[in-house]
N, CA, C and O of each residue as an XYZ file, in Angstrom:
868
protein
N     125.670    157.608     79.028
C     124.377    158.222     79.297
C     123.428    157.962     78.124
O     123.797    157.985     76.950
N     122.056    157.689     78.569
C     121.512    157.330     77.552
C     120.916    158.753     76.636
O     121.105    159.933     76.933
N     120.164    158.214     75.471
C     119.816    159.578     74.426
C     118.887    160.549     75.424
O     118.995    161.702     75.842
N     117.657    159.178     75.625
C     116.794    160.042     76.558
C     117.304    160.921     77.940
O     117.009    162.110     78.060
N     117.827    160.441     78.607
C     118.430    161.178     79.496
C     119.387    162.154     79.652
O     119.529    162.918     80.607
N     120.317    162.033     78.192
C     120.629    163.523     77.592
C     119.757    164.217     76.989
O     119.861    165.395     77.330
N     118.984    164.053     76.287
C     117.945    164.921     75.684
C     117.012    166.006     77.012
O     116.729    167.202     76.948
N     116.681    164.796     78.345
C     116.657    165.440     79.653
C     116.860    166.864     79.960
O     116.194    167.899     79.944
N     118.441    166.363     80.341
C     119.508    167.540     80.918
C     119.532    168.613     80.248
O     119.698    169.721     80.758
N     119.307    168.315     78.561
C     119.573    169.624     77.707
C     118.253    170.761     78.006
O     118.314    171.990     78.040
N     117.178    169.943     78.186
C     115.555    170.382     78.176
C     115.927    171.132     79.536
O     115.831    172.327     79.256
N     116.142    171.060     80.296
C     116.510    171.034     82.298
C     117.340    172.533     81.552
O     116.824    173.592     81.910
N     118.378    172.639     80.715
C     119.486    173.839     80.599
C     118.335    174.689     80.287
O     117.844    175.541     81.027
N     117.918    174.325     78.975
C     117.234    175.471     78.162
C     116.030    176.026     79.042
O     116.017    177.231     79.292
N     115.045    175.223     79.509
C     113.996    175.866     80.437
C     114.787    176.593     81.453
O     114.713    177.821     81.418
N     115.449    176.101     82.250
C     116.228    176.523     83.535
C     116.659    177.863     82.727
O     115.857    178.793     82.640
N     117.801    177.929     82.206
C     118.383    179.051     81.205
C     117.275    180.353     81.004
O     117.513    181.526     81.292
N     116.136    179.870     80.489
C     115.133    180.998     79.822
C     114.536    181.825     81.212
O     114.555    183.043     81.389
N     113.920    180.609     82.280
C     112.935    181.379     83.411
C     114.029    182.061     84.109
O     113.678    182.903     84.934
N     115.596    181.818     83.904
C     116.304    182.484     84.522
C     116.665    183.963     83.888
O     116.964    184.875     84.659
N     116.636    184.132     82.763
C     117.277    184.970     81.843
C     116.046    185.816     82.134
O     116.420    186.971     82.334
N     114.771    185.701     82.233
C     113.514    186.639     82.364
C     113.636    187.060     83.842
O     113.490    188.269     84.026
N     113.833    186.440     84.739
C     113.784    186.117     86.234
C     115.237    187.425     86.331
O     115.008    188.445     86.981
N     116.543    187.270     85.696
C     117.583    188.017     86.346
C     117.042    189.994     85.424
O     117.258    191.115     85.885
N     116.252    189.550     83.914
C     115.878    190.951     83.649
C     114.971    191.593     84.126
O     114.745    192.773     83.859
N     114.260    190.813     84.983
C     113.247    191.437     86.270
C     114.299    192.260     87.185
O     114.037    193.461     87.117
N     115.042    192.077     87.743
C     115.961    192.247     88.489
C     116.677    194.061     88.185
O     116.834    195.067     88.877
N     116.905    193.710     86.923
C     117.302    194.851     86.477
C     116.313    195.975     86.139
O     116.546    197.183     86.184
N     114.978    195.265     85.736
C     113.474    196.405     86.060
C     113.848    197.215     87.200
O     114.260    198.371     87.294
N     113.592    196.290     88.054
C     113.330    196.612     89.341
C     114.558    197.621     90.248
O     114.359    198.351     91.219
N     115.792    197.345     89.543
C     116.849    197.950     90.266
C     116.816    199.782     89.649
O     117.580    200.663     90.046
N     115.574    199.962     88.486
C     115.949    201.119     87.589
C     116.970    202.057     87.374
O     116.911    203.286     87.337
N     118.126    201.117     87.208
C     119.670    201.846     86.936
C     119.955    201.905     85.897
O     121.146    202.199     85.802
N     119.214    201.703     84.453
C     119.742    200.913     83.559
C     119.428    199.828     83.058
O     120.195    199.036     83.607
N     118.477    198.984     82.020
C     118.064    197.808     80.969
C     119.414    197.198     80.165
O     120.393    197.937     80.061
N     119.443    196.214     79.755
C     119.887    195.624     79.011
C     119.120    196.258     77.006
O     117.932    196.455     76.749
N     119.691    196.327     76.533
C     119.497    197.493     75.220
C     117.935    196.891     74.956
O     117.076    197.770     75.023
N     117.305    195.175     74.592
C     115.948    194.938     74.073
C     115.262    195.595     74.863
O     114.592    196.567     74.518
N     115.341    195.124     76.105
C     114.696    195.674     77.232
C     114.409    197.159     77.019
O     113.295    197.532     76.650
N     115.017    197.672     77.160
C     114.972    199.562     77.464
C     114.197    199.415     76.493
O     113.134    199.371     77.112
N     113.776    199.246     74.866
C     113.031    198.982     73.824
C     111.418    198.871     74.652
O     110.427    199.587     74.795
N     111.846    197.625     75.029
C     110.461    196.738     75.479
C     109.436    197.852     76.790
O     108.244    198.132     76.911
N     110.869    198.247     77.653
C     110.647    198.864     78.752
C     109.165    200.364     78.082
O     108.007    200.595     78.428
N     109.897    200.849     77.279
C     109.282    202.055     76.489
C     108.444    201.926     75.763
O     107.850    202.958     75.451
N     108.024    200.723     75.196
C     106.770    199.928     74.692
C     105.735    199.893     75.654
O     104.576    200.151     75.330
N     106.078    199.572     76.894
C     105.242    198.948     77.824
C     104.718    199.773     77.888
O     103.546    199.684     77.524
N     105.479    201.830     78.650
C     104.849    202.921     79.275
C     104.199    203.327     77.780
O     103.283    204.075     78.123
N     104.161    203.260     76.400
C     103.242    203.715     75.847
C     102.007    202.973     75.543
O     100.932    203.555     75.402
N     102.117    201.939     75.461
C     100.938    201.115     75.385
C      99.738    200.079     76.378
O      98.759    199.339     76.289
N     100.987    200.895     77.594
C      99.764    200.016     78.989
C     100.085    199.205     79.299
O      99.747    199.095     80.477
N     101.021    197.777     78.740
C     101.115    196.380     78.402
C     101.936    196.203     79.807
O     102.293    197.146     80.513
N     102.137    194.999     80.045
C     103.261    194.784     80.880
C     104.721    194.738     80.126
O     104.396    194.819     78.942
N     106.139    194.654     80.173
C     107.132    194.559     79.814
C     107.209    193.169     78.916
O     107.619    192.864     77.796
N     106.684    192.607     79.856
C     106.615    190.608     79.553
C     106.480    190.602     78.892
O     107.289    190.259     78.030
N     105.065    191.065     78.647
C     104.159    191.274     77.272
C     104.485    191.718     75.489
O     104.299    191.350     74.329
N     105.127    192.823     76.381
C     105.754    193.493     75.496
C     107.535    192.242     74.799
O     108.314    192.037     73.868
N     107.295    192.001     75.644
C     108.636    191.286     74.571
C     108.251    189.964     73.932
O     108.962    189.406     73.096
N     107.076    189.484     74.371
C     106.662    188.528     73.868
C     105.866    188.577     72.314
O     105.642    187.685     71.496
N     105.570    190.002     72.319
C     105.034    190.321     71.137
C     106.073    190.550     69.895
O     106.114    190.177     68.722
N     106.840    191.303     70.695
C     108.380    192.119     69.919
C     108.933    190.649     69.864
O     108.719    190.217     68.731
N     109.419    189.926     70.472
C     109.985    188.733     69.831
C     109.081    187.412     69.006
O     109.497    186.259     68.889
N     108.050    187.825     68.608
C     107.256    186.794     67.998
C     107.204    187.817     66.374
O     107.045    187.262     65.287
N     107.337    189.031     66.491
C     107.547    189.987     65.553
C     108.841    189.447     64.552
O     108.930    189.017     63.402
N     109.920    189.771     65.845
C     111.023    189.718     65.104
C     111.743    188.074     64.503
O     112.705    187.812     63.781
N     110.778    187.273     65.183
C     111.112    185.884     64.546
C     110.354    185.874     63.043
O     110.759    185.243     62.067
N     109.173    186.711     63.094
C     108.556    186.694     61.392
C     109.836    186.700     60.722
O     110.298    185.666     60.239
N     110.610    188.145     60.653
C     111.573    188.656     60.013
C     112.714    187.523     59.516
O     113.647    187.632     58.721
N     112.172    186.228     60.436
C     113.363    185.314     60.243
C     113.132    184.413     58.648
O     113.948    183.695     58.070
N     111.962    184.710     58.311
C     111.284    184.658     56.948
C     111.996    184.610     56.050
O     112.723    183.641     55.833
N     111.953    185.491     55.437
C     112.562    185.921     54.479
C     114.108    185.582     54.077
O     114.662    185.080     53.099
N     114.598    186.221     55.591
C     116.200    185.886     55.576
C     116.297    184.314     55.767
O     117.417    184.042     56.199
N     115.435    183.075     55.579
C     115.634    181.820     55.576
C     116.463    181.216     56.776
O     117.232    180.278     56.565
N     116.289    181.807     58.152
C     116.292    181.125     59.108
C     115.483    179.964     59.858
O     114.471    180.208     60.514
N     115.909    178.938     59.735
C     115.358    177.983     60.931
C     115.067    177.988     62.170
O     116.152    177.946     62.750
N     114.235    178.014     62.929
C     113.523    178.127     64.242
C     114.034    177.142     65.249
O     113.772    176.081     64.682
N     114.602    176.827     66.392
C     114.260    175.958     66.782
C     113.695    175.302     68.187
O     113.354    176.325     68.779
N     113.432    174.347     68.956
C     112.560    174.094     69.897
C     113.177    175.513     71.004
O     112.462    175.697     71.989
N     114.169    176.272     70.894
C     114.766    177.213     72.045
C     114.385    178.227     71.364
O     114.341    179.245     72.056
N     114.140    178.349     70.468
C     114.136    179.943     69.936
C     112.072    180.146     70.136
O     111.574    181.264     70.263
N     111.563    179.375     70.126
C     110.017    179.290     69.992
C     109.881    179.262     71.636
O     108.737    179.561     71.978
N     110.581    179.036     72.506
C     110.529    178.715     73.661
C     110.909    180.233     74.381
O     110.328    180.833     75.286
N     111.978    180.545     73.688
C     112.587    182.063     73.993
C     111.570    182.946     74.120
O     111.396    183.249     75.300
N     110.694    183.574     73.227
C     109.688    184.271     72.893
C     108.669    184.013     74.198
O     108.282    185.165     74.395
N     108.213    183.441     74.891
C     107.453    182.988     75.284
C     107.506    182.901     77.187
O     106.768    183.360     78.059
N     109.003    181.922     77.218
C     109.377    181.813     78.626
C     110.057    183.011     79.404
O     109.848    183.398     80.554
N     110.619    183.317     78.788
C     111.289    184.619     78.802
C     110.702    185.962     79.658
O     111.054    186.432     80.739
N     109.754    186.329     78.789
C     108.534    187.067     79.041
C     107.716    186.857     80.113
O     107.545    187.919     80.711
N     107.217    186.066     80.544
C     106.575    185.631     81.606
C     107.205    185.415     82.839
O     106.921    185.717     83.998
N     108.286    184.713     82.213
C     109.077    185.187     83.755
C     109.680    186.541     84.177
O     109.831    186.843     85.361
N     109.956    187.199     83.327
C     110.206    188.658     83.505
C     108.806    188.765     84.703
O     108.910    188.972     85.912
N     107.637    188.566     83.971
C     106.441    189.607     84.783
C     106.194    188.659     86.129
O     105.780    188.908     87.261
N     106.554    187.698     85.596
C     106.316    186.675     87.351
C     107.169    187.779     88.707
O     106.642    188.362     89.655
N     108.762    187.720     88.248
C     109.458    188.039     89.206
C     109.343    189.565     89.291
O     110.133    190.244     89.947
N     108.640    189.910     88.813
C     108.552    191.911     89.055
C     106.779    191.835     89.637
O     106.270    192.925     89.898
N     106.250    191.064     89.747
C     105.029    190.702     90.392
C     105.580    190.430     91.956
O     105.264    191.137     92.912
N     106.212    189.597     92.004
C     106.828    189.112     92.976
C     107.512    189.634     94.172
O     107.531    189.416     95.384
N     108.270    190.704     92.997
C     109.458    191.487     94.263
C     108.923    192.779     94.444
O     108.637    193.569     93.544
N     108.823    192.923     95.464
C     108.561    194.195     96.012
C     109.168    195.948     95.709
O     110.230    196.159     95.123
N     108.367    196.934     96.173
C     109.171    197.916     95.310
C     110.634    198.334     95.854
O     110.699    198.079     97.057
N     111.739    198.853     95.389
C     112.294    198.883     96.365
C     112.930    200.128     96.194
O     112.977    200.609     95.062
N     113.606    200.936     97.500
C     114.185    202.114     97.584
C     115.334    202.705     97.940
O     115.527    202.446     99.128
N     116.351    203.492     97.423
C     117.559    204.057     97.942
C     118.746    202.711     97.226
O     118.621    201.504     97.020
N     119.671    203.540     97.059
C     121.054    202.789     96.219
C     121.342    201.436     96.707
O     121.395    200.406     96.035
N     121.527    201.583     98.023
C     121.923    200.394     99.330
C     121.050    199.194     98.608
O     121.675    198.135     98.678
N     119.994    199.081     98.048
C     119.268    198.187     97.681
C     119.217    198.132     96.150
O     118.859    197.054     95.675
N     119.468    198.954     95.449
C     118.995    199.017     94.001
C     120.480    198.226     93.195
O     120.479    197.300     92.383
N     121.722    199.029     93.804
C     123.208    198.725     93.184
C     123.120    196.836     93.156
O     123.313    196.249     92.092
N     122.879    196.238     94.163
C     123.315    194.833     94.826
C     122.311    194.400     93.784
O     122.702    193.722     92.834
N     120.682    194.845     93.933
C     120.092    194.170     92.656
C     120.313    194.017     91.356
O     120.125    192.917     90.835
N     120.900    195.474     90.379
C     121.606    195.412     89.529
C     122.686    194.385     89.101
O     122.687    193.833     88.001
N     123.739    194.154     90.222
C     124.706    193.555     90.204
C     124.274    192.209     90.224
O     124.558    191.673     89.153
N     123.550    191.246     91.218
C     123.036    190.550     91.049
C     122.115    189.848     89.762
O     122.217    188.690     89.359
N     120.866    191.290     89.072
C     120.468    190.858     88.060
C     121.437    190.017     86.582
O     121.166    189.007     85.934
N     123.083    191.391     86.460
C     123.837    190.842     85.161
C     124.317    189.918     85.933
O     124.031    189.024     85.137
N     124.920    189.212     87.007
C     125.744    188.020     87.138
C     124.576    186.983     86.718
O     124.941    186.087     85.956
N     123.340    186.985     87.080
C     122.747    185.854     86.889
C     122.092    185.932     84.761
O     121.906    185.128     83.847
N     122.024    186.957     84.917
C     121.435    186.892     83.329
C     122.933    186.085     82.538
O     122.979    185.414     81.507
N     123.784    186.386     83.271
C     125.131    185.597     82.407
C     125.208    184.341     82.528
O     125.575    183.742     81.517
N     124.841    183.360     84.007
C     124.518    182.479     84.184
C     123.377    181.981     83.135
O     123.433    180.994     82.402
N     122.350    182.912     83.262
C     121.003    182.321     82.677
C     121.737    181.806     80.818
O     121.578    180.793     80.138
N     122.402    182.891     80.626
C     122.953    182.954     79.071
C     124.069    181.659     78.606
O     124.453    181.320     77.486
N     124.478    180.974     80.330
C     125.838    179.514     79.587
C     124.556    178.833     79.507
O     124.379    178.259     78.433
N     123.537    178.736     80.423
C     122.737    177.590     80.340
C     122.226    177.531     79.275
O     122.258    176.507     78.591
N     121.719    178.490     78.960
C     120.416    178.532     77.796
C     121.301    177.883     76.192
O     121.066    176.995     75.372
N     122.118    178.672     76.343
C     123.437    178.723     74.999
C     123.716    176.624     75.023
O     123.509    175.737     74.195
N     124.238    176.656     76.381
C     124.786    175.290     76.222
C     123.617    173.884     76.125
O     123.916    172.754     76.512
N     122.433    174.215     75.602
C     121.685    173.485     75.792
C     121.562    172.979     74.087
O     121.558    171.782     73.799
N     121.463    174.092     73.014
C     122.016    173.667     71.567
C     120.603    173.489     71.395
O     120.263    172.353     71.064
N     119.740    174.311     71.536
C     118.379    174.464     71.069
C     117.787    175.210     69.933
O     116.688    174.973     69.433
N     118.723    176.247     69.530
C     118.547    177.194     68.566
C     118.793    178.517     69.222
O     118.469    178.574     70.408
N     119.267    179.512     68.719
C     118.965    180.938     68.789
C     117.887    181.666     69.291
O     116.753    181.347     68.932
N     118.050    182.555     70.032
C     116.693    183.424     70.426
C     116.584    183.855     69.204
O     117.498    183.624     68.413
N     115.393    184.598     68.791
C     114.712    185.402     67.799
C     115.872    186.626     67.659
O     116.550    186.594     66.632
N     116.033    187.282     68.256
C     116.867    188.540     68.134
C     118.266    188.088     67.548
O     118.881    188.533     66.578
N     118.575    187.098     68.405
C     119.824    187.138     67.787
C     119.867    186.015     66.388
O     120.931    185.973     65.770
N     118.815    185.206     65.957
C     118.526    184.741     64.983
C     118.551    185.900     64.024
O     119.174    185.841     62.963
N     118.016    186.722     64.326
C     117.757    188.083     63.302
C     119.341    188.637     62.351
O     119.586    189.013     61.205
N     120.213    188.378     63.765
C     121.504    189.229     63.583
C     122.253    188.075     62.702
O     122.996    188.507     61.821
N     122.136    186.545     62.848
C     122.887    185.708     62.067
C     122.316    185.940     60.482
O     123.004    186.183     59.490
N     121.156    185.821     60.540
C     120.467    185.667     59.281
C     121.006    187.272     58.258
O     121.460    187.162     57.119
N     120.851    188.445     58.859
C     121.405    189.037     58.175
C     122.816    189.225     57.865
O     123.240    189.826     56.878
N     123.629    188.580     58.924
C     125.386    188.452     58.753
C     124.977    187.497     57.224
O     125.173    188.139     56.192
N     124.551    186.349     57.076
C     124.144    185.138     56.132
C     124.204    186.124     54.782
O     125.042    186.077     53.881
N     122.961    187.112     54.922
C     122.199    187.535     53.891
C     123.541    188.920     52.982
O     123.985    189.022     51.838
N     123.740    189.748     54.325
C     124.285    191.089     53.480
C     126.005    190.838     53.794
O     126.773    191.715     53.397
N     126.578    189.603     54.525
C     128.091    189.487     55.015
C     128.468    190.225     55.810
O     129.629    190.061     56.184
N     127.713    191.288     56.379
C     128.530    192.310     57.260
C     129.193    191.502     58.710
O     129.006    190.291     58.825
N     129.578    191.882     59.243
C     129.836    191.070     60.570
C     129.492    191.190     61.608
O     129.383    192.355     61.991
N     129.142    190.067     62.598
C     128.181    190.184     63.310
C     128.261    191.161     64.576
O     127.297    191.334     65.321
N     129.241    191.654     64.712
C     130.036    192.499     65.699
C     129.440    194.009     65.090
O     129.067    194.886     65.870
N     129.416    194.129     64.080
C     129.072    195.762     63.417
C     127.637    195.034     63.094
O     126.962    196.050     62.926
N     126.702    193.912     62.892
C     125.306    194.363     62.488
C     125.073    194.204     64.129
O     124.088    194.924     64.287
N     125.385    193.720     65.331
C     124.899    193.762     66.682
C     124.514    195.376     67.308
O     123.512    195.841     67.849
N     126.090    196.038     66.862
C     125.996    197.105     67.610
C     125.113    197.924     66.854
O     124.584    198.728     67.621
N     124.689    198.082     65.576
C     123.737    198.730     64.880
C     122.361    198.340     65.411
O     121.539    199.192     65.747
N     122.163    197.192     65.470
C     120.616    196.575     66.066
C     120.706    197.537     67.411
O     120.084    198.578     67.619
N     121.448    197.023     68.063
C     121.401    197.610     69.522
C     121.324    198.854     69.879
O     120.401    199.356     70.521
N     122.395    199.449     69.433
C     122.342    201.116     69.546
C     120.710    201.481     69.175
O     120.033    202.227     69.882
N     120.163    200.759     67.830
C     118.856    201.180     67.504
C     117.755    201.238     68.230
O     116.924    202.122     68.441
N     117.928    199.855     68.670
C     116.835    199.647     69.587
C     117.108    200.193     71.071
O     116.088    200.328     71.747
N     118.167    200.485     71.605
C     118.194    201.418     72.818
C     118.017    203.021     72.309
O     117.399    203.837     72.993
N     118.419    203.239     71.479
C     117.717    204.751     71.276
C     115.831    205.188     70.810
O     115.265    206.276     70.917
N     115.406    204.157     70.414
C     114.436    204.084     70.093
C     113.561    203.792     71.677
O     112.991    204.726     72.241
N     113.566    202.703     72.120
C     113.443    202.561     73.767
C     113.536    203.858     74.523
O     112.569    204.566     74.802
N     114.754    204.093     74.819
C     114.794    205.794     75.519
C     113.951    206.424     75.198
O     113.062    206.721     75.996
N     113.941    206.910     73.713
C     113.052    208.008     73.515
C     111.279    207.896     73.575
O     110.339    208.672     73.403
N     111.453    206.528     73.907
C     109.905    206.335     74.464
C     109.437    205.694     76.167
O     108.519    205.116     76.749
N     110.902    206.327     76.416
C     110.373    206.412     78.230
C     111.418    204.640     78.637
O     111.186    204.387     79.819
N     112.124    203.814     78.179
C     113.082    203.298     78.719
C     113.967    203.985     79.326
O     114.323    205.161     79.258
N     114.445    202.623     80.253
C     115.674    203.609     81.827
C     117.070    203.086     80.946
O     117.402    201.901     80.951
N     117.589    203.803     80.436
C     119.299    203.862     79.913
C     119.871    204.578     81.116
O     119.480    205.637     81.606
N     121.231    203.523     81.637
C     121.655    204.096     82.878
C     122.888    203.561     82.936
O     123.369    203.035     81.932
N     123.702    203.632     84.350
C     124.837    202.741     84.354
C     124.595    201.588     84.508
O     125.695    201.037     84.536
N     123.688    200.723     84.649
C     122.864    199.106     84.290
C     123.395    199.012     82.957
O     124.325    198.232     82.753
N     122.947    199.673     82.072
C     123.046    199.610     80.818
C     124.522    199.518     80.280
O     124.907    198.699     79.446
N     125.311    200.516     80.906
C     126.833    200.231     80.340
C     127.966    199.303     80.767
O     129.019    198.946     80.238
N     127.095    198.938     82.414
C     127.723    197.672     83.020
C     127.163    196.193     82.677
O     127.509    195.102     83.129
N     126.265    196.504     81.805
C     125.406    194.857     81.153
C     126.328    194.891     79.699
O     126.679    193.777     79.312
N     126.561    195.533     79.237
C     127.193    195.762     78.120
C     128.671    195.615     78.134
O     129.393    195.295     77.190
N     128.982    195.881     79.273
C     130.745    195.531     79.403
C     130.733    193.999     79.969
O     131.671    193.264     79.659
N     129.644    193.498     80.822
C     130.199    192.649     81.567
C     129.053    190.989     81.133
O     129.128    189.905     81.711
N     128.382    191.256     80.308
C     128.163    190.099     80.119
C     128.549    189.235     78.907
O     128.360    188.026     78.767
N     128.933    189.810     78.347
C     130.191    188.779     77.057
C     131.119    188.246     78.103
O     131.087    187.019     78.004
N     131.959    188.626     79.093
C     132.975    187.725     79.686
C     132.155    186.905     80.826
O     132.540    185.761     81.067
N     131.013    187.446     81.557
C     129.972    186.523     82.220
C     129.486    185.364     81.325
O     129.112    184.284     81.784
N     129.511    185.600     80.308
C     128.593    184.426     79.672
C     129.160    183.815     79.301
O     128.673    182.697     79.468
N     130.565    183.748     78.514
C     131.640    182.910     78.514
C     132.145    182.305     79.504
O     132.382    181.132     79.216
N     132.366    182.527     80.348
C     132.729    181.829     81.527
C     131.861    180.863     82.066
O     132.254    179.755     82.431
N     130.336    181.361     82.148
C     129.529    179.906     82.330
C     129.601    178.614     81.464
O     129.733    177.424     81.749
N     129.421    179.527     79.917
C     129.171    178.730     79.062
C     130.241    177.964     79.009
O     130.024    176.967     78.320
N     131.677    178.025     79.598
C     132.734    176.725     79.503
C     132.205    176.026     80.193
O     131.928    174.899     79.785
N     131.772    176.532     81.844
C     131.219    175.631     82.824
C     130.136    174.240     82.021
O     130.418    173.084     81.704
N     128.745    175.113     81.912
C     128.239    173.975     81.406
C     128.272    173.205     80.196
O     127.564    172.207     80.062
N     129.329    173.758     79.002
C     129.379    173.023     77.991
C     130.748    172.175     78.423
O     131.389    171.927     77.402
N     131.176    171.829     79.215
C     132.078    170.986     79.556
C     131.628    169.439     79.684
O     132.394    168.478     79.766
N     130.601    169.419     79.685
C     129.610    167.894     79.583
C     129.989    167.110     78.276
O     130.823    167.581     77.502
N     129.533    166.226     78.102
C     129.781    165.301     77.077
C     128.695    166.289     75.729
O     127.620    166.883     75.803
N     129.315    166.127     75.023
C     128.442    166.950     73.308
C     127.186    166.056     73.343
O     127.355    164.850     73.524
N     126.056    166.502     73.200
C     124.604    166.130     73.134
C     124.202    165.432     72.126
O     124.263    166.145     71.124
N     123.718    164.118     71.816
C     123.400    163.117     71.155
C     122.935    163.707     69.830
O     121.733    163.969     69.801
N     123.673    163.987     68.665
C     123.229    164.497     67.702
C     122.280    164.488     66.710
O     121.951    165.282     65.829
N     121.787    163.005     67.189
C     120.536    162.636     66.278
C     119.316    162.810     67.089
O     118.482    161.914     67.218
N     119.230    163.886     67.592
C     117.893    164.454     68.719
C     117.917    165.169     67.557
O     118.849    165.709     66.962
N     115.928    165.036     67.159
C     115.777    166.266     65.732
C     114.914    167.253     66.239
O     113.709    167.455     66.388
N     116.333    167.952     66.506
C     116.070    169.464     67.152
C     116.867    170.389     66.597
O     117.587    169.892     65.731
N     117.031    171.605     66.765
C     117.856    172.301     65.675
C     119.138    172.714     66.869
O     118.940    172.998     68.050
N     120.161    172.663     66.323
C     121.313    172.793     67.395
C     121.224    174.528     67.695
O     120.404    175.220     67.092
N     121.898    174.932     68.407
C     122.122    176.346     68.395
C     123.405    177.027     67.891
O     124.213    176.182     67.504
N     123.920    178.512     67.755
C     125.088    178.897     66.905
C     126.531    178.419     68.177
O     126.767    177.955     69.293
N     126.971    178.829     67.256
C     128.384    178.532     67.779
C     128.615    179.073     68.918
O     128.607    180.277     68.662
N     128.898    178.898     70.460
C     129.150    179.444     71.782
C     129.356    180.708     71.799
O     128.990    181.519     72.649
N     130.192    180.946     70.461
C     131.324    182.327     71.003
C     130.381    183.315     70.224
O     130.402    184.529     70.425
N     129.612    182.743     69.385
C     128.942    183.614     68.257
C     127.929    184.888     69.162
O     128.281    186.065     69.236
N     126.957    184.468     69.636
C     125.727    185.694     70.088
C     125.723    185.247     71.705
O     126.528    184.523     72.292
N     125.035    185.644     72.002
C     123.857    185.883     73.237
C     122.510    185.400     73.035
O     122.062    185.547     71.898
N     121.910    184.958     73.740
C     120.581    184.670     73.736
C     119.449    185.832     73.741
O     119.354    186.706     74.603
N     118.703    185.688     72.737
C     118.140    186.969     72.832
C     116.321    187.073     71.992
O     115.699    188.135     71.997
């Protein structure tokens, strides 16, 4: 396969990956059972400041890539892309879908939203674009203070879902079933599509972390 036409496929993961990853956290808006932890953040941003959600994370993740400053993280064509695609597709597909009512409809959306955000998460991951902002945040300080990334995640997270709640985010059983079930969802894609041939290494782009390391975020 040639460079260009791998360079292609990878571009095809990472876009595909992102409008999906915004597209399946619409899903979970909409099902109000429960956010994924930024979200519930973003969600509670939105009801105090008017903004749309989209919006709101597009700001919060252009924020939290500053932070990548200091701690001497590198950016790369996925993580600048993250901030941006992400967000918009969130507000596309909650524009889109209609309101909806009673369990019979809300559970299947839920369920639906984490299988595909896990999908959205092999693609995006296996494309070797760089880190989302958030979880750029969490390497750079593993880098900076050594803690591990397993104890600075759940500290970020817990933070930012309690902070979210208390400003009007939906913490629900969404929330504790996105949390159990998309580390083994996202692994499982991510064998799927990183099973391809390893991506032409002299594309000067910044690779992304190690598979097993984060989430896209």
């Amino acid at each position: 396969m040639s460079t260009r036409s791998r360079l292609g496929r990878r571009l095809t993961r990472l876009y595909a990956g992102l409008a999906l990853y915004g597209a399946s956290s619409g899903l979970l808006v909409e099902a109000g059972l429960g956010l994924e932890p930024w979200n519930v953040l973003h969600q509670g941003l939105a009801e105090l400041t008017g903004l749309t959600i989209g919006v709101v994370s597009i700001i919060i993740g252009a924020a939290v890539l500053l932070l990548w400053i200091p701690l001497r993280q590198r950016p790369g064509l996925g993580t600048v892309s993250n901030v941006f695609v992400v967000g918009l597709a969130m507000d596309a597909t909650l524009a889109l879908l209609p309101d909806v009512h009673g369990l019979a409809v809300r559970i299947p959306l839920l369920v639906a939203g984490v299988v595909l955000n896990g999908l959205a998460t092999g693609l995006y991951i296996s494309a070797r674009f760089g880190p989302g902002p958030r979880d750029g945040l969490m390497t750079g300080l593993h880098r900076r203070t050594g803690r591990s990334i397993r104890l600075l995640r759940t500290a970020i997270e817990l933070t930012v879902v309690a902070t979210g709640f208390a400003l009007g985010g939906t913490v629900g059983v969404g929330t504790v079933l996105y949390a159990v079930a998309i580390g083994p969802l996202a692994q499982l894609f991510l064998r799927m599509f990183d099973a391809a041939p390893a991506p032409d290494r002299s594309t000067p782009v910044a690779d992304g972390p190690p598979p097993r390391a984060i989430l896209p975020g």
